[in-house]
XYZ file of C-alpha atoms in Angstrom:
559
model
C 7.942 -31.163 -19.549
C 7.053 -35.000 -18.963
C 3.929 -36.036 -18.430
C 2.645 -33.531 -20.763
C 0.448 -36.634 -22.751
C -1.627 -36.846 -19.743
C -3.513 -33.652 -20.499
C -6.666 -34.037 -22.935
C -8.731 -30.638 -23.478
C -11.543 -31.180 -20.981
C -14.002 -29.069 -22.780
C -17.113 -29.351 -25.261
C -17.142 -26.363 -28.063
C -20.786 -25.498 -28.975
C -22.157 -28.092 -31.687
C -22.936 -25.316 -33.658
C -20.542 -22.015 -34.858
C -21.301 -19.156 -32.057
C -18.936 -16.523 -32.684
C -21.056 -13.365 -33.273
C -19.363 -12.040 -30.125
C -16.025 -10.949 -32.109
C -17.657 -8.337 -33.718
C -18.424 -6.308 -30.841
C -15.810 -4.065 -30.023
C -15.813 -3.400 -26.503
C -18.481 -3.595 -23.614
C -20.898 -1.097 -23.961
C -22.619 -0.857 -20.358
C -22.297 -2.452 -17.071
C -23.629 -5.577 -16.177
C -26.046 -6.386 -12.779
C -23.061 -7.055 -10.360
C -23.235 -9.660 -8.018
C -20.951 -9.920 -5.092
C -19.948 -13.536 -3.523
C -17.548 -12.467 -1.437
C -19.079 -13.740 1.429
C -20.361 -17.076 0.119
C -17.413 -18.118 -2.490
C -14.863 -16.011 -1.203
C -15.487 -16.371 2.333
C -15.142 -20.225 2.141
C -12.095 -20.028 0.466
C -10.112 -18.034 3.674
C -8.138 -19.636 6.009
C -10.237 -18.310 8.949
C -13.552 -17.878 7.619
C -14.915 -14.158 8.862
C -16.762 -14.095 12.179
C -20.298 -12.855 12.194
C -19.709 -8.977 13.056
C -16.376 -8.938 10.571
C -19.372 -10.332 7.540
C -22.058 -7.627 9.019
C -18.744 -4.864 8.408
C -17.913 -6.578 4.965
C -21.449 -6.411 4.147
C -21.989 -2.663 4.376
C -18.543 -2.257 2.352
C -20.138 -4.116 -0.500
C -23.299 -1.556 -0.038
C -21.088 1.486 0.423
C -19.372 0.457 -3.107
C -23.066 0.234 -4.783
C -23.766 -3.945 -5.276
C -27.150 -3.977 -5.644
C -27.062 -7.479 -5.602
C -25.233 -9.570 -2.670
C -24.443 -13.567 -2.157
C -24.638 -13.486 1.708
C -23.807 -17.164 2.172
C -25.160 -20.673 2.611
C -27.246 -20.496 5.471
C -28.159 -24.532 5.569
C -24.317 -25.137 5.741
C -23.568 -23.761 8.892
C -24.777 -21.595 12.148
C -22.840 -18.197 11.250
C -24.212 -18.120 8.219
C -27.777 -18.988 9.165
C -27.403 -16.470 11.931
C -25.762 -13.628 9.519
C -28.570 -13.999 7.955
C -31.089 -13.608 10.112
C -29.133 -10.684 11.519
C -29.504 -8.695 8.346
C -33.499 -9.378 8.279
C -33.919 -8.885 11.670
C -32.199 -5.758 12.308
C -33.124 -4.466 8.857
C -29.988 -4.029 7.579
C -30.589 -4.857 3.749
C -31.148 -1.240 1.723
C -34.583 -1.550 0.039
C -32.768 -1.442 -3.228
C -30.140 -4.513 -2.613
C -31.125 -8.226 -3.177
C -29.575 -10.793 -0.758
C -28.590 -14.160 -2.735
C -28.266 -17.293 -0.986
C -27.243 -20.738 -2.094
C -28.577 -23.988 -1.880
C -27.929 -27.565 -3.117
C -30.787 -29.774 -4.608
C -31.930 -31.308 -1.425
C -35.441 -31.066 -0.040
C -33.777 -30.382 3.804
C -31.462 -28.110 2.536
C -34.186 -25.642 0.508
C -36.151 -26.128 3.626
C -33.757 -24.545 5.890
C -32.659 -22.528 3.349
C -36.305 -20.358 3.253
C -36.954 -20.731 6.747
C -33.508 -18.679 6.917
C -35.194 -16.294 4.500
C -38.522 -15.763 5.794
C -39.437 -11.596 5.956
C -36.901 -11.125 3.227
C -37.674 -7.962 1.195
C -36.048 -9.281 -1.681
C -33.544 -12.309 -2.346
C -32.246 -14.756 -5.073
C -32.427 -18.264 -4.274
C -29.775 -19.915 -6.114
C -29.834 -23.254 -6.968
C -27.462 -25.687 -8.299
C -26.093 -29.354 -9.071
C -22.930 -30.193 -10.571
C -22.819 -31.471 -14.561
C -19.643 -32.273 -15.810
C -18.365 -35.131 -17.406
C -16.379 -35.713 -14.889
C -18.682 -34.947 -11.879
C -21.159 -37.391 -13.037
C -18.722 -40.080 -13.941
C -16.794 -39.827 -10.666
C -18.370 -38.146 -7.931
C -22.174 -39.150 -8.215
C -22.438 -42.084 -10.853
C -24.971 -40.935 -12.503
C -26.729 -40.717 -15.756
C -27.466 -37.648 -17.634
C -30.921 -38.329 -16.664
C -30.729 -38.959 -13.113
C -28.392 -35.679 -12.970
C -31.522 -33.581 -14.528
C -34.112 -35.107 -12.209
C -32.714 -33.542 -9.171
C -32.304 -29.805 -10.843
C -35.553 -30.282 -11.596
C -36.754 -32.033 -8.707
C -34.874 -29.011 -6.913
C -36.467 -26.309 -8.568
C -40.129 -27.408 -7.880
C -39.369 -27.506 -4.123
C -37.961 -24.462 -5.150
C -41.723 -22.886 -6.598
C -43.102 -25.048 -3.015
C -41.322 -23.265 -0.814
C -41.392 -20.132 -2.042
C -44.764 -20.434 -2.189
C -45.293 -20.854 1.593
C -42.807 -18.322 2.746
C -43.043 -14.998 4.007
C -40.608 -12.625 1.183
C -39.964 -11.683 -2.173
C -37.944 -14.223 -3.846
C -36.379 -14.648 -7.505
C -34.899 -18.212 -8.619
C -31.577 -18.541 -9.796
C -30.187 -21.897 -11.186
C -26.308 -22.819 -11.821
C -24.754 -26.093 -13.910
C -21.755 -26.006 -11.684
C -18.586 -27.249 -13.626
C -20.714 -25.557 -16.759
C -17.470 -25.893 -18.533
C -16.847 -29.221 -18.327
C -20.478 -30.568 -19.403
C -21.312 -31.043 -23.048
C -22.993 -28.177 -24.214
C -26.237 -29.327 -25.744
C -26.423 -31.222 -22.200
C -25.900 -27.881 -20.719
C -28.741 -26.574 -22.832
C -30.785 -29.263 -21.819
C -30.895 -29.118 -18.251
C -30.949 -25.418 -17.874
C -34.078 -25.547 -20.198
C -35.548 -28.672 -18.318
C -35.478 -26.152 -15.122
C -36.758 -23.236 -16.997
C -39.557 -25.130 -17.507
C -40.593 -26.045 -14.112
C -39.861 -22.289 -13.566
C -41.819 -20.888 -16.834
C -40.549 -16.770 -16.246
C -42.279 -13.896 -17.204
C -41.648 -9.752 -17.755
C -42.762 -9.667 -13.862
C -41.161 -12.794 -12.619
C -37.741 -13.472 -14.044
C -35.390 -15.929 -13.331
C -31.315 -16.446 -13.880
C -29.143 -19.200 -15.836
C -25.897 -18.703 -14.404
C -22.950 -20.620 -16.304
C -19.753 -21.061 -14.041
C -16.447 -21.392 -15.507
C -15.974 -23.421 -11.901
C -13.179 -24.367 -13.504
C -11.403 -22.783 -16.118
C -10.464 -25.098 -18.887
C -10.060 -23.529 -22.089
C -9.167 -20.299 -23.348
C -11.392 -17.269 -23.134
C -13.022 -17.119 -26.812
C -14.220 -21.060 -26.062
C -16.117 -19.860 -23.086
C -17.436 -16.611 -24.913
C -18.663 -19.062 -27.811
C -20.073 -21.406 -25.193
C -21.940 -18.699 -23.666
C -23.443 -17.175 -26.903
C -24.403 -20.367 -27.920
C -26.579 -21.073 -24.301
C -28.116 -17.947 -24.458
C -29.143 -18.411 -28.454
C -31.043 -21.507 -27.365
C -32.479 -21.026 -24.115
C -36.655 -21.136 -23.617
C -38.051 -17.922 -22.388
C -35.114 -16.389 -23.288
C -36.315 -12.712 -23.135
C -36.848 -13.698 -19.289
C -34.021 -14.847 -18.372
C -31.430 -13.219 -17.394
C -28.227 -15.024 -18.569
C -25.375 -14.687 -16.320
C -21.357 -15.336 -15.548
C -19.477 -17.024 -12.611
C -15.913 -17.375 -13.760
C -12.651 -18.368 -11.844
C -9.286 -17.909 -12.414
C -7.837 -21.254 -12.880
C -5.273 -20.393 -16.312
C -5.216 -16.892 -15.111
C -7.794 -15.540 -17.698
C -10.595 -15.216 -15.573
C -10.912 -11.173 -16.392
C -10.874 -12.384 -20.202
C -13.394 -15.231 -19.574
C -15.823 -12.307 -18.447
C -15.529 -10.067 -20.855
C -15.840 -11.767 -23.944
C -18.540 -13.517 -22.044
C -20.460 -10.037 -21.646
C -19.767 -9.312 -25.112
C -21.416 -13.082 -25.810
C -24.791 -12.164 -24.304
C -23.812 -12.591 -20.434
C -26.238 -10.145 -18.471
C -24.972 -10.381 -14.969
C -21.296 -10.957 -12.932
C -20.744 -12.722 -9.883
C -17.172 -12.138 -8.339
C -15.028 -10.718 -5.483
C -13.556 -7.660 -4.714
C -9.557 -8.554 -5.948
C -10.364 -11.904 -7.207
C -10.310 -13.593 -3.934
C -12.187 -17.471 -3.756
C -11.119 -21.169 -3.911
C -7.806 -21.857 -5.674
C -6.796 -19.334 -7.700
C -9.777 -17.229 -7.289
C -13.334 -16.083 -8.673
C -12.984 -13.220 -11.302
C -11.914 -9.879 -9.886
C -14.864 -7.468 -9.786
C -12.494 -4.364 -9.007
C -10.326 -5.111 -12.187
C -13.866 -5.574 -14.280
C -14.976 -2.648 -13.139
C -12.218 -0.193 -13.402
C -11.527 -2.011 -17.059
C -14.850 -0.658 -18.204
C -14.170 2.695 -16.667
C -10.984 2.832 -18.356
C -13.185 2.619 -21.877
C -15.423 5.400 -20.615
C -18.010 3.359 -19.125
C -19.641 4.141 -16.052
C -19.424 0.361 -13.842
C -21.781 1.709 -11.583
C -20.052 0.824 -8.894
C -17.935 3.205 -6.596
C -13.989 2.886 -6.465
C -13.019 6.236 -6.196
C -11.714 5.427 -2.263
C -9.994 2.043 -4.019
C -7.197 2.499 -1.388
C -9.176 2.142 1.690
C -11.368 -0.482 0.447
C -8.327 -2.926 0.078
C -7.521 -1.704 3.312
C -10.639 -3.318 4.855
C -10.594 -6.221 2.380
C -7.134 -6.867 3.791
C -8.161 -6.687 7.144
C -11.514 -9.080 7.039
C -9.873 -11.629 4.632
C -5.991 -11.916 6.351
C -5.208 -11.406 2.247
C -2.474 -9.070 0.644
C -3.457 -7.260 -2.333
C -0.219 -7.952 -4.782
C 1.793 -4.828 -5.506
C 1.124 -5.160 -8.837
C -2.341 -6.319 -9.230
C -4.285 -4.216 -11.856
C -5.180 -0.767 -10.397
C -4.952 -1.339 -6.570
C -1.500 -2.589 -6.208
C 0.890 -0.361 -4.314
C 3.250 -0.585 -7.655
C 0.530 -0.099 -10.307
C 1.103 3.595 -11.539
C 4.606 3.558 -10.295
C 7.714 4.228 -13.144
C 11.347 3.439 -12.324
C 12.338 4.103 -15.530
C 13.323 6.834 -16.849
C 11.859 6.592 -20.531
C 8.746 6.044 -18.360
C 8.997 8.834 -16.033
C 10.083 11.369 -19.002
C 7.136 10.453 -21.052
C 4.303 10.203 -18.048
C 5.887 14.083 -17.399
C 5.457 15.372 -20.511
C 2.194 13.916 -20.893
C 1.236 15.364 -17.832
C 2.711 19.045 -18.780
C 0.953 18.472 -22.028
C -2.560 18.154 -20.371
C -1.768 21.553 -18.776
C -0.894 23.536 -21.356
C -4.062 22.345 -23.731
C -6.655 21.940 -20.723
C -7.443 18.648 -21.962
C -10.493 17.018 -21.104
C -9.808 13.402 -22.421
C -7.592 11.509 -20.649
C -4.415 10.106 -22.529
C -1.039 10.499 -20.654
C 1.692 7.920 -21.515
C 1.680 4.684 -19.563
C -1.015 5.402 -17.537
C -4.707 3.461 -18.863
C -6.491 5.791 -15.968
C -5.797 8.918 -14.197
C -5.051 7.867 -10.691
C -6.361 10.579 -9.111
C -9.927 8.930 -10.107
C -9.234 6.392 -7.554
C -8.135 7.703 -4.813
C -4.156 7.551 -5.731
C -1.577 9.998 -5.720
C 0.946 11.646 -8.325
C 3.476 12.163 -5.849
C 4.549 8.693 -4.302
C 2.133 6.284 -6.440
C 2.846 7.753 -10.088
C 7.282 8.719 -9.895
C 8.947 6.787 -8.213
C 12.739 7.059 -7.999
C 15.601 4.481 -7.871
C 18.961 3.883 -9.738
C 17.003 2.950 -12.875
C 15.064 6.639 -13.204
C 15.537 9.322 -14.923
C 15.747 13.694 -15.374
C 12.108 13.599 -16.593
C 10.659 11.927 -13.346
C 13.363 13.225 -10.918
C 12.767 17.012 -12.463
C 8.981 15.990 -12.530
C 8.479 15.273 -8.795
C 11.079 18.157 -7.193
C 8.562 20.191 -9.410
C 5.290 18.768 -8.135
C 5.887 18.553 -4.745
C 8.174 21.382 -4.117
C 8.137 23.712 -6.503
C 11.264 23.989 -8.334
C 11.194 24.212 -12.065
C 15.011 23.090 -12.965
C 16.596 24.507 -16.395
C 16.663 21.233 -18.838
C 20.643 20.439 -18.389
C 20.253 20.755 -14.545
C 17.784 18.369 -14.278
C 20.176 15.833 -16.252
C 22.857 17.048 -13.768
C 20.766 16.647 -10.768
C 19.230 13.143 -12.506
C 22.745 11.782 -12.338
C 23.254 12.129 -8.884
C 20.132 10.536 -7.761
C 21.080 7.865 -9.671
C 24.213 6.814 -8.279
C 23.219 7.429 -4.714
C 20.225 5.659 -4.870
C 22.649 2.459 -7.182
C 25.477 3.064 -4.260
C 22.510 3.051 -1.048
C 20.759 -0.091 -3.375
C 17.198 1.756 -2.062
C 14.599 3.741 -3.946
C 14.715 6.952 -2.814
C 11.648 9.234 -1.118
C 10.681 12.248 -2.292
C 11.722 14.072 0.770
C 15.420 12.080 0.482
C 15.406 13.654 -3.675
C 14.711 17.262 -2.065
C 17.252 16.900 0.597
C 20.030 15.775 -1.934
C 18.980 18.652 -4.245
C 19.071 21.530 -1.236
C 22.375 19.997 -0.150
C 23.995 19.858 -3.561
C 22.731 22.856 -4.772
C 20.879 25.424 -2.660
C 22.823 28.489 -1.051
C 25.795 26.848 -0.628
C 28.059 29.094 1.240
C 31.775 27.488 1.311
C 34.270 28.247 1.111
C 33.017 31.813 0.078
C 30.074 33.386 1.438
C 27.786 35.908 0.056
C 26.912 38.417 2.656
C 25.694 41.434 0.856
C 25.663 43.619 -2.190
C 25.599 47.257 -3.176
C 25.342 49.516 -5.849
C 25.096 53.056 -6.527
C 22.595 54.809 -7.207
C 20.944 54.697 -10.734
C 24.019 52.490 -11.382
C 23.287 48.825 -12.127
C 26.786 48.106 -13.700
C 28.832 49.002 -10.945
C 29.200 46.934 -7.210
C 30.590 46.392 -4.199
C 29.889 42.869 -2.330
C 30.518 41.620 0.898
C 31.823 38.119 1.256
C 33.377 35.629 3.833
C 36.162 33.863 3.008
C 38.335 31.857 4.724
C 36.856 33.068 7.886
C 37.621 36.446 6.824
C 34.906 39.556 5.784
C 36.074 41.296 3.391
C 34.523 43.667 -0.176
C 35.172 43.016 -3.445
C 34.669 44.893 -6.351
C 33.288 44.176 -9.916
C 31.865 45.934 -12.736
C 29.333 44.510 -15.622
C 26.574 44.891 -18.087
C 24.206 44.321 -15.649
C 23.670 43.504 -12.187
C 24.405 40.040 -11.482
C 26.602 40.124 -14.062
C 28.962 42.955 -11.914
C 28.770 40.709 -8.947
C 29.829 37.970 -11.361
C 32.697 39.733 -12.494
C 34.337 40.451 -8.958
C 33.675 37.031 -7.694
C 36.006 35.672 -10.748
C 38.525 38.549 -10.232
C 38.895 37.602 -6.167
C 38.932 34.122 -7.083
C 41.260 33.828 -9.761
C 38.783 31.676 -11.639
C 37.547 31.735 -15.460
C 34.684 30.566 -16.343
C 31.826 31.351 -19.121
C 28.115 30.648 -20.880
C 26.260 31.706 -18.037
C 22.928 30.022 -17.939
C 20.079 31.831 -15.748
C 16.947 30.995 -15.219
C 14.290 32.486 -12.257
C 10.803 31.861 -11.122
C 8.410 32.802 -8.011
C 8.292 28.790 -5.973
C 4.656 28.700 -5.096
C 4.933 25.438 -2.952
C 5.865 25.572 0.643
C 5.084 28.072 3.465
C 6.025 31.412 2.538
C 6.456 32.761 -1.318
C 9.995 32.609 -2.155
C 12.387 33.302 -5.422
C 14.193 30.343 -7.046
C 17.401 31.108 -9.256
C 19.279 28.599 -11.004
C 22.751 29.449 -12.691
C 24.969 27.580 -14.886
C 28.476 28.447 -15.149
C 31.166 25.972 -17.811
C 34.624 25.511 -16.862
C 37.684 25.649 -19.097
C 37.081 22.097 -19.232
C 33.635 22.118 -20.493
C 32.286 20.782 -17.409
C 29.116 22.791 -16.214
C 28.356 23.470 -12.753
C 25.332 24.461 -10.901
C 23.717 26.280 -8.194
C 20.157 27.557 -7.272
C 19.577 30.043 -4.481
C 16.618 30.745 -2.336
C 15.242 34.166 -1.228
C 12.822 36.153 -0.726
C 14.341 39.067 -2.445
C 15.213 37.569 -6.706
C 18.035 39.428 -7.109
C 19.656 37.951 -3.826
C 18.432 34.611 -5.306
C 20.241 35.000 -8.349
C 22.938 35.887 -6.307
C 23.266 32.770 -4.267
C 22.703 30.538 -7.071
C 25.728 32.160 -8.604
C 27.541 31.491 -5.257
C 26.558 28.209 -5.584
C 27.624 27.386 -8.631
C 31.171 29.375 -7.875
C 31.247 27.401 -4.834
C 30.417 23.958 -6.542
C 33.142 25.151 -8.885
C 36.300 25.344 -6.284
C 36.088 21.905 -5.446
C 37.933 20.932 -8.833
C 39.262 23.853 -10.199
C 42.264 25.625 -7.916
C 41.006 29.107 -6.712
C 43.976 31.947 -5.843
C 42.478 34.148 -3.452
C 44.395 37.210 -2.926
């Protein structure tokens, strides 16, 4: 690509080796969650929610367990101010959730900002001013000293105004762009405010470091972040948290390694939504850690209807395939897929296993509020046996014989390659009771009987060609009499009989399901399966079927 000289790295590694991090394995706990979905990621919609739509978004965030909640910028505009108010007011805050609020380093901004606040049971007061390189050089033309005078300036209005208000208030301070500034600036500032602050066991404050951009991969910003919290005053109170966004895509990665780097604390939105490409995903965090068998503390076991809300208030799509809530997520087309995820799932039945470990699948989706049938098999031209056999099993009961389900695979297949569609499960289980269930031309069973004691000997009633008529047959067995004067009527040969049975415990009434197998001079095997509530009249029809399948490629002389 041209251009490509253009791009310098626009971040400062730690001026000292911080790299413990990478010999954790994987986090071991939750962190404090913070939600700024309605602060960061409201600001970033296209129609910014209306007061009642953030009073409805609010109590989703509640319902889902954040204890701790950015509820806006209430110098910054009326709605917000008035949201809230609202929540204070009408005592809508659980005792056990902290509000959060933001606010820029600006004496009529904090003032407004606590007046907003007063009665508060408990709320963060976050504070920030931007640090970068590239913020001080362009936007405010400042020094590094002039840049530190108003976060400090800021957080002794801060202690002021806190001190004259009614409410219960914790400081929080942020070096927006964090990952642009030189570090030991960084480390500077942050302590220049801690000092001002001076937090104890009983009054503790946050340092939260924004990737507010992301510029460099996600083991720079873990090594960044160790390195901050290794050199911070009062360190054991302070509480040393994350704000990452999404800009290369790694913002999940950014907040990891951060946590496993010393970060304490989260702040994202539900499905990564905020400006440009988006504050790190708190849903995909979450679930990640559950996947490790980690409790996150925070409920997604409903995940479906929570995007449905978070669709509704935002006017965002969740992608199909985004990590755990996309409609596509658990879904296999293909049939090395499907075969595995079947057998994995047989394989949990048979050894009642506790631990969860089923090909292709990081969590069981039934954890979440997804389905087997319809979220887990899904069925197109690319599928195959193992999935199709799979989900005619789960959902309706029928337990095909191995060679059938390749049969029956087949045919999916090319009508679901000729319609160009995936296929629903009730569309698979209307192909397989047409192709292969009690098929009755062009020779009907009607009804059997034998004599008594005498299992080897029978007389069945058939219609054929319009006509009722008995035939005759004798065997080693039952079904295999009726088989015998079925081939003697019809004139047909045909051997390696393949039977198989079972009770179909799905559907409305208890019925018998019998498959049969019949090979042709030719090789070629051909199938039926009959329904009944009587088994022996099952097997029957299935052998009917199969007969019947039969005649339409091999001439029948009926006599």
């Amino acid at each position: 690509m041209k251009n490509v000289e253009k791009y310098a790295r626009g971040y400062f590694m730690p001026p000292e080796p911080s790299m413990k991090w990478m010999e954790k394995e994987y986090v071991t706990q939750a962190p404090t969650w913070c939600s700024v979905d309605l602060r960061d990621g409201n600001q970033a919609l296209v129609v910014p929610m209306s007061l009642e739509e953030k009073l409805e978004y609010f109590q989703l965030l509640v319902n889902i367990g954040f204890k701790e909640i950015e509820v806006g910028f209430p110098a910054a505009s009326e709605t917000e101010y008035a949201f809230l108010r609202r929540l204070i007011e009408d005592n809508l805050i659980p005792d056990d959730v902290t509000i959060q609020v933001l606010t820029q380093s600006r004496e009529h901004i904090i003032e407004k900002t606590f007046e907003s606040l007063k009665g508060a049971k408990n709320a963060v007061v976050h504070l920030y001013n931007s640090t970068s390189v590239a913020q001080r050089e362009q936007v405010f033309r400042r020094s590094k000293e002039e840049i530190i005078d108003i976060a400090v300036s800021g957080a002794k209005l801060l202690k002021k105004y806190a001190a004259e208000t009614e409410g219960n208030f914790k400081f929080q301070y942020s070096p927006e762009s964090f990952t642009g500034t030189e570090m030991d600036f960084a480390l500077d500032i942050c302590n220049r405010v801690l000092d001002v602050w001076q937090p104890t066991p009983d009054n503790q404050v946050i340092i939260n470091l924004p990737a507010t951009v992301e510029l460099s991969m996600p083991h720079i910003y873990a090594s960044q972040i160790e390195y901050i919290g290794n050199h911070l005053n009062y360190r054991e109170n302070v509480i040393l948290s994350l704000h990452p966004h999404n800009d290369r895509g790694t913002g999940v990665a950014d907040a990891e390694l951060g946590l496993l780097a010393g970060g304490e604390r989260i702040e994202g939105t539900l499905f990564g939504n905020g400006e440009r490409t988006g504050n790190v995903d708190i849903v995909t965090l979450a679930l990640n850690l559950y996947s490790h068998g980690v409790d996150p503390e925070l409920n997604f076991e409903n995940l479906l209807e929570i995007k449905e809300i978070y669709e509704r208030m935002t006017d965002l799509k969740v992608h199909e395939r985004h990590p755990y809530a996309g409609k596509l997520v658990f879904a296999a087309f293909s049939g090395s897929h499907q075969d595995a995820i079947a057998k994995g799932m047989k394989w949990r039945e048979e050894k009642d296993e506790d631990r969860w470990n089923v090909p292709y699948l990081t969590i069981d989706p039934i954890d979440i509020g997804r389905e087997y049938e319809g979220d887990v098999i899904r069925i197109n031209s690319q599928s195959g046996k193992g999935g199709i056999g799979y989900l005619l099993e789960q959902q309706y009961g029928f337990e095909l014989p191995a060679k059938m389900r390749e049969n029956f695979g087949y045919v999916v297949k090319n009508i679901s390659d000729t319609l160009h569609k995936e296929l629903m499960p009730a569309e698979i289980h209307q192909i397989f009771m047409e192709e292969y269930v009690n098929i009755t031309k062009p020779v009907e069973f009607i009804d059997y009987r034998f004599g008594k004691h005498d299992d080897f000997n029978t007389k069945v009633t058939i219609r054929i060609n319009g006509e009722v008529e008995e035939i005759v047959g004798s065997g080693n067995g039952r079904l295999d009499a009726i088989n015998q004067a079925l081939q003697t009527k019809l004139g047909m040969k045909y051997n390696d009989l393949v039977y198989k049975e079972h009770a179909q415990e799905k559907g409305s009434k208890a019925n018998a399901v019998s498959y049969v197998g019949i090979t042709a001079a030719d090789g070629v095997v051909y199938w039926g399966c009959g329904i009944d509530v009587d088994i022996m009249t099952s097997s029957v029809k299935a052998l009917f079927s199969a007969v019947n399948k039969m005649t339409a490629n091999v001439p029948i002389a009926i006599y």
